[in-house]
Coordinates of C-alpha atoms in Angstrom, one line a residue:
X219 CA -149.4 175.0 -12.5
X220 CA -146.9 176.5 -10.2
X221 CA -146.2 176.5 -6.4
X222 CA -143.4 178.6 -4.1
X223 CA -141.0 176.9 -1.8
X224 CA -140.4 179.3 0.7
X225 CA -136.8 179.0 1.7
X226 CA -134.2 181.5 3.4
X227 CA -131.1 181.4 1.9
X228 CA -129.5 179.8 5.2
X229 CA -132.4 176.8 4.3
X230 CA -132.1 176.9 0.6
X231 CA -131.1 173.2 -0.9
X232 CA -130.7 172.5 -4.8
X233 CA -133.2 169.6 -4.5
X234 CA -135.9 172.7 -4.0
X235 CA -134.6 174.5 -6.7
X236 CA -134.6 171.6 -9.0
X237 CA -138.4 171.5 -8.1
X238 CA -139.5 174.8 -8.0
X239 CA -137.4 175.2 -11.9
X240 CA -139.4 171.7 -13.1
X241 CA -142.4 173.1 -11.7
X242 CA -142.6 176.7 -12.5
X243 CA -140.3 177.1 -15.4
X244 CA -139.8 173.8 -17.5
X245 CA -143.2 172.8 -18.5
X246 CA -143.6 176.5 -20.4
X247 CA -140.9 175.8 -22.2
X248 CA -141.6 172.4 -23.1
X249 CA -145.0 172.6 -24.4
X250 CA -143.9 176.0 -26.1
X251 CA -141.1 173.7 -28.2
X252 CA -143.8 171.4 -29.1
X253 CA -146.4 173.6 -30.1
X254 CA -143.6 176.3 -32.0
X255 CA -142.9 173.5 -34.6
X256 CA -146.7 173.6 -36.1
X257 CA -147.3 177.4 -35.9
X258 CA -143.6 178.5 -37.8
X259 CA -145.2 176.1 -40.4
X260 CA -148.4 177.8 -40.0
X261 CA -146.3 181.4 -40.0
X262 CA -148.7 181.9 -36.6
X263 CA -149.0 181.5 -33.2
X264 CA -149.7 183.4 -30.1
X265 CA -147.8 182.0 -26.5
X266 CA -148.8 183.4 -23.3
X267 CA -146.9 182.0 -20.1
X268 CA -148.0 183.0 -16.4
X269 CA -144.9 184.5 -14.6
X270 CA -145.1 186.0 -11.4
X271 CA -144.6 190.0 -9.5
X272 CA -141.8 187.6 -7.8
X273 CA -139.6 187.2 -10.5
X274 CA -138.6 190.8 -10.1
X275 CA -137.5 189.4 -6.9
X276 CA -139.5 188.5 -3.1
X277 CA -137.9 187.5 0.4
X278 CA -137.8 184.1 0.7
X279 CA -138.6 182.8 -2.6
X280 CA -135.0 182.4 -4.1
X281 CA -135.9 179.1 -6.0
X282 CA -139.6 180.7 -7.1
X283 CA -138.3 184.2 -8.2
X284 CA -135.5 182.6 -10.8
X285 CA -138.0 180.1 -12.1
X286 CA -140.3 182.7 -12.9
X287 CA -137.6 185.2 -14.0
X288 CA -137.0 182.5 -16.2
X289 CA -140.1 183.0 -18.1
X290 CA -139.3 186.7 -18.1
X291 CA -135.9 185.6 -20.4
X292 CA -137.9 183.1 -22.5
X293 CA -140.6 185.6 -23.1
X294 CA -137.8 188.1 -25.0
X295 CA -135.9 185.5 -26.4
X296 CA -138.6 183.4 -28.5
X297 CA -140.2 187.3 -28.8
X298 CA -137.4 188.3 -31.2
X299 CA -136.9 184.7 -32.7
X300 CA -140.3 184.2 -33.6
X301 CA -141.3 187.3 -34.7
X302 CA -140.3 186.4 -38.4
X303 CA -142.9 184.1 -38.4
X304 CA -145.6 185.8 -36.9
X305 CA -145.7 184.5 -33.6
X306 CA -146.0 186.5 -30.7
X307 CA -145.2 185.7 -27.5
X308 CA -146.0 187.5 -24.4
X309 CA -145.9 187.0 -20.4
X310 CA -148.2 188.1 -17.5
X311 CA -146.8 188.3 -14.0
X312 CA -149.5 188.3 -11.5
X313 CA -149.2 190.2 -8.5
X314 CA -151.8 188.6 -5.8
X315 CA -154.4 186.8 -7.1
X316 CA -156.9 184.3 -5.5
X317 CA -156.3 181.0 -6.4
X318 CA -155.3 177.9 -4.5
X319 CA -151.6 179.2 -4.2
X320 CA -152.2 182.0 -2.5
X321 CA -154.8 180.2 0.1
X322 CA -158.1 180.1 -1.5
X323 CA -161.1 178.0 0.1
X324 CA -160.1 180.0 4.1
X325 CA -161.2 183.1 5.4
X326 CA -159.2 184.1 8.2
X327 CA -162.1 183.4 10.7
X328 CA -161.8 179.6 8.6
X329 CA -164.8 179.3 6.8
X330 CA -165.3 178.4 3.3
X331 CA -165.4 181.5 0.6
X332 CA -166.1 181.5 -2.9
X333 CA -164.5 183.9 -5.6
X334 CA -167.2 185.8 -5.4
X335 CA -166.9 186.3 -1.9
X336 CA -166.8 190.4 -0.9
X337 CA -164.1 189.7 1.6
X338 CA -162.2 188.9 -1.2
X339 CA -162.5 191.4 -3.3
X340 CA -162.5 194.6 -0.4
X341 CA -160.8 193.1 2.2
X342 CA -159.3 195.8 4.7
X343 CA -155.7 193.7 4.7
X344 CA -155.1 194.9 1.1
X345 CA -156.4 198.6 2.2
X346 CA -152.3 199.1 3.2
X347 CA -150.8 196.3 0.5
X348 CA -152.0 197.7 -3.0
X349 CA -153.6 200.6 -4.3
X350 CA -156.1 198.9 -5.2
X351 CA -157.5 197.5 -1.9
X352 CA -158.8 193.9 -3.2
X353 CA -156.5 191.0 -4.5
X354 CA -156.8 190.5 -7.9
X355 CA -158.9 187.3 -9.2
X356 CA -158.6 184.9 -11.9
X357 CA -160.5 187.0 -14.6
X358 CA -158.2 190.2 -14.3
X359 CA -155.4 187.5 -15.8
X360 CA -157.4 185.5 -18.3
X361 CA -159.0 188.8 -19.4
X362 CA -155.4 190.1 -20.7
X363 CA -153.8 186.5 -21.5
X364 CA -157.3 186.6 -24.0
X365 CA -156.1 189.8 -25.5
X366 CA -152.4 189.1 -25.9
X367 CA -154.0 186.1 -27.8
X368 CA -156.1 188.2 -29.8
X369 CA -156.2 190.0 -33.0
X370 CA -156.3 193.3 -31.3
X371 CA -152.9 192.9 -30.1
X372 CA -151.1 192.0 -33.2
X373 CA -148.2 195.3 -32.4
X374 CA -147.3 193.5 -28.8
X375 CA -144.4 191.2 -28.7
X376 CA -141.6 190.6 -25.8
X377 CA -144.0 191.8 -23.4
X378 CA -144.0 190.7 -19.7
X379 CA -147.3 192.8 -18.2
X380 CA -147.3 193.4 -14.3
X381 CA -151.2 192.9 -12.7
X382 CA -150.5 193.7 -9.2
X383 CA -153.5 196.3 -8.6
X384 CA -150.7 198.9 -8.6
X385 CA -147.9 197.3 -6.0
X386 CA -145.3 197.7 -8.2
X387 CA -146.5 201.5 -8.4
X388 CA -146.3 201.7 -5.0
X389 CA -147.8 201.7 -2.0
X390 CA -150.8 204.4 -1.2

């Protein structure tokens, strides 16, 4: 779950931000505290939260960028905290991905696409945005929210993993 309120700061309001925090930020934590009582017990436990590129900050996203910054924070928190008990707890932050927040189901002629779709994955808009020219889809996140899960990945803790296709690297 998550949406972003676009707001300048001349148009931000705290109603907004209340959202975009009880959207993007407080359910994480929530279901973490519920689910962290059984795995100390257990002395395991794996959490995984979605963040976002944007929490290392994105023109007119104020209210989006701290909610997801916030899971940045959480992530090393409960990392250190939990560790004792051998729960790990780890955070991916997306760069652009097609989903339904970042306008899947339109081409920009306006018909209907599927993830599949080659637009998608070489589509000359990206060419100048990312190194690598396609935005990113669904399985490039689950594939590394799987291994963070894992047993392969039992030395990774307090870990927030950028998958921008290379944004944050620069541009080409």
């Amino acid at each position: 779950a998550g949406t972003s309120f676009g707001q300048s700061i001349d148009d931000l309001d705290l109603d907004t931000f209340d959202k975009s925090i009880n959207l993007n930020l407080r359910p994480a934590v929530q279901l973490s505290l519920e689910l962290v009582k059984n795995m100390k017990k257990k002395k395991f436990g794996r959490i995984v939260s979605i963040s976002s590129r944007a929490a290392l900050g994105r023109e007119l996203r104020t209210s989006y960028s701290v909610a997801k910054s916030g899971l940045y924070g959480f992530t090393r928190t409960w990392a250190l905290e939990l560790a004792k008990y051998n729960i790990r707890v780890n955070s991916i932050s997306p760069g652009a991905i097609i989903t339904e927040i970042f306008g899947v189901g339109q081409k920009l002629s306006g018909e209907k696409l599927s993830l599949s779709d080659d637009h998608l994955k070489s589509s000359e808009a990206f060419n100048d945005f990312q190194p690598i020219s396609r935005a990113g889809l669904p399985e490039d996140i689950a594939n590394l929210a799987v291994y963070l899960a894992s047993d392969e990945s039992t030395f990774v803790t307090g870990q927030d993993f950028v998958v921008d296709g290379g944004l944050l690297a620069g541009r080409p």
